[in-house]
């Protein structure tokens, strides 16, 4: 964090960092958007004369939507009564809809007798731009209306406010105008080199104005005095007729929505003026990670830290989700790929946390055999057969038997659809002969891609428009429960031969066109859903149970070089972080399922904590006194802080849930580790940030400072520990480390 007291530098140093891309292809034409204080995203869209307000959770899943009796235009949030105000645009309704966020229904309709376009809430009333009455203030409670700026205004004009200033766009004369709230003109900005048809407008905490231009395909920022401008985004950033924009002053995030591109983008905004200690200070924040709000409590059965925001499967270092196990194959430290227990545990914990934090998924059952009707399935030829039968393994359970050629050139027994939103496929299948399952995808340009899930050990393979995932060579003759995030599988396959931009283009408009079966087998419970978080969670938990070795660990089968020729680990090493996060996952699997195998595996994992790092375990001592559980058990020791704390969280989860010897064992390891942490924590404080590890003490070289994203992990971990241990060390240290991110340094002499 850099600290400068010259406010004018804020304008030059503000930058955007893309945090999330939201697919809005099915929402109609989006002309309004806003970010809620809790991180949810709101979109106002219209299609065929009818408007819809769509509210998405922070992770992109649907929270709820509200259909309106007319078209809709802009949307804003009214904090005091937790409502949304929606303008009706050029609709004959000429009104403002007030939507109650609790009931998720229209609370009331305010008639304005004018075409209302842009709308914003300034803390006291709604400020609206109308075609005939220009800009007006409307009290949402008593519905009184007062004029601010008179005269006619063009269609599609947007408005925003900051302090005593009003800003509005005019796409007819390509201007942005500023008035005070008495209607007196302050300035007009016009520059056709960067502003040809401005629409959406918003303003940040410092009074900088953000404007999107639907013709120039860009986003520009205008200084508070209207004299300077900077282009922050362009068509190269995937802007395609951008129309709506909103800056969240609470979250310092910016959302931009395309109409033509059918997607929206969420950015973090960094570089601004902050006030503290009686001074205004310029903050240039280097970190894109977040210090998350401290929850009210921590429970071994609850959300794990802030993992509901993790999308492990989409990370660049995840080669794919394997067909055999349904867990990530990592390319960290080796391009050939390996099963990395930390990544697998994080995959499971993220989906478990999403399951708890997100809405109930939407599910469409395509086939469960119970109706006895197979007419929606298409047979490729007369020799192919499809029949309903009773499964001998499950009493009174009807399943589908299919029999057709196993040749991949055979179209297969097919059920067709045109599905975009529901892209997670789940089914139970048993191949009696060789066979395959194929998902047919149609992209926006009409091209067809096929994802084949085949019997074999192929990890992932792309041949032109055919993508292959192996279900395992020993899968034949067994019931398989398959859950696939089809669009993730598609993305990972395309990435084998395409650039990121091309992958994004194909994935953005792809939809499931058909599901095909080949060979001879049985199938049941074929569903499409918006998400299947618990199934992914149990895929990870089952992998850990089945792959645990005799010592209770999950060895990492790749060489790791922290410092080449000095701190190196040969393949087959254990990680305390991997053990700890795996324990946290297994404990949650036991809580949900009550299946003892998960708790037994978690307790067996404790044994690795007792083995010294020099003997192949994770235990070391600092200065011969304090026990430390190593993320990387090198010689000499490295003492990585975040990995050590993650191991403690796993031990805590287990000690709270287990009983008898398992609970006693976990409690002893946890108590010893917490004693170490309390005595060594401040050794990681650099005075301006934190150290990632203590290699400067063990190797005698330069310290390894934590990147800001790891620094925020340290803060989030301490905040969580403060919920399970009331030692003020955790809260005071977390507060000081948070202040480092704001430019507050420790005192000097």
Phi, psi and omega in degrees: 000127175260144181236122180225141184265007180267109188295329185298338181288343181303319184296317183288334189258355180294134178222164179243144175232120181295125180253330187200141172248128184248124178283117181244022187301330185261012185260004184079196181278114182272121179239359177212146178206154172203155177256133179272157180302332181274005176097352178289156183245137182242136177232136174253121184223159178225147176207126179055039175082003180238135182261155177222135171257119181248126179247121180252146172290168183300332180274003177095353178282158183287128172270304173191167173221157182228124176273138183252154182285350178222182175292162179232161181232265184264166181215145177216160184254133177257110189295315191301320182244015175054055179231165173248140174249129186235127177274152186266000176063224183274012179293148176294348179297327177044065186209176171237126177267134174253119184251127178280122182290334181284308182278343181061037179223165176292122181277317176196167179237127180257117178281132182239351177054044176194160175282114185256128182249265182292147179212139177212158179245127185254013180102339178237332181195174178271128176256123187233147173254122181239155186298314187263326185261009179059243185246129183227159174254130181236127175278116185290347181272303181261358174066020175288148185234135176226142180280144175244304179240119185271178179091163181286154180225158183285164172295159174063027176276135178248158184219148173211170183219157176206116183060236180265011185251144172243139179233136178215151180264154175224099183289346179285317179251012173060045183234161165240126184244147177239128173233157168276176187282004169263000177092002182281128182294134179254312177195163175230131177253130178213125179202098186291349177290338181229351185222104184246331177205075184290142177234263186297148182215145176207171184220144183264187184295340183258002180088006174286138185256134179249129184227134173258146182239118186286342179262322179278351180055048182217171173233122177244156175244132181247137181292158183302334179269000177076011186261343183230155175217154174222138173272123181260327181220155180214189178299333177296338178265020177075017172288128181218097188055059177293140187232318186243149182206149174205135174257127177268112180290332179287320187255352183054047178235152181234131178242136181231133182239129173278154165263308183291319184283347178057042175203161178234158184229135178250126183239144165273143181248124181228145186105089184204174178267129176236150179249124171198158183057026178080004181238153167267124185236140176277128179252125170247100187273124182273344186260140176257355178276170189239145165270110188278151177304145181283124178292167181290328181205164174239134181226141177300342177260004185260191177301139179267112183046234179245034187289351176294344179266357181278138171237074188302318185296340182265000180296148180298330182274009171259113181293317179185171165268120188293146178290331184285319185243342182074024180237164184294142167256118188269145171251015178292121178075355174201131183286341181287338177097146176202161178276109185259109187302327178297315181294321179293317178296318179294324175301312180293317181294325179293317181288327174297316181293322176296322179300320181282324187272332188266175178285167177294129183296152172276135185230134174239118179276119179271325181197126172229005176078348188285330182285337183077001182257117179247020187293339181283347178273137180254126178272139184283337182200177184288336181283338182285147183226149177216127184212152175269134178217168178266129181285125182291340181278338183228112184302133176062020179258119180273136179227172181252129172258130179239148181209112179205177181298142178277351183297131182293343175285342176289129180302336179085170174279119199236140167241127187261158180195180174216081192241126179250313188287320183267101187237014173256119183259130175229142176195160170253130184216145177226116179271116177280322174244185172297144182190187181200161174240131182234136171251124180264125180247138174247125180273173184297333180270008176092355179289150179250132174240148180238128173255115182257125172257109193242160175280110183164176185259011176301128179285297177201136184209133180243127175230102184057252182250019177245124182244134186239134170236133180271133178271358181108140182287344181257015184280341182296137177085003180241149171287127178246132170259113186251129174230119184232131168278095192301318182290331174291317176301318179297313180300313183293324178292314179297327182295345178292336184222001184236159175285165180300320182294320178291320178300314181298322180295313180293317184292325187302317185252012181283150177214154180283123182258331182193159172235131188234141177244139177227156181087197180244126181187189180236145181217149181204159173054050178278116183225153167244140181215165176285336178193156176220061189299317182295326180292320176294321178301314181286333172302315180293316181297317180293324176300314182295321178296314186284336184256004178293136183270183186294338179271001180088012185244176175236092184294147180260112193267052176209147179288141179235127180242099175288310173229109185309133178069000180237298178249094182229149178232129175283157179305141180105012181275154176261157177232129177298327177294317177297318178296315183294313181291328175294320177298316179301321178292313183294324177299317179292324177296322178293318181299319182286316189263337188062019178274120186297336184299328180289318179291322178299317180295321178297319180290323177296330182294344180292333186299327181296331179292343181269349184267130180295147182299327178291342179256013178099006179257212183233000186270129173223174177233140174266125180055026179070011186239309190257124177291134180226136180259116191274130169293318176238100187282068182274168172232116359291169186289155182251332176057065178280125189290309187295323179294323178296316181293321176300323178294323178294323179296321176297317178296321178297313180304316183289318182295333180281338186251325183287173176222168175063221184297323180298316179294318181296319180296312181295322180296316180297314180296320180294313182297318178297317180295320179293324176299317178299313183300317182294331180273339185247351188305315186288350174291343181266002181271118182268353184093343177222356181185212178227160173269139177291320180211189181243034181297336179293337177273323184274332180256342180078018180253201180290147179290152179259090183292141179287134170301161183298329179291323175289326177300317179291329173299316178303316181295313180299323179294317179294321177299321178291317179299330180294342178279339182248354177213120187275015176298123182297347178305320185289316182289318181292322179291318178299321179296315181295319180291328174293320179297329177302326180289345179258008177094000178279118180259163176290157182298154174238170182278000000 
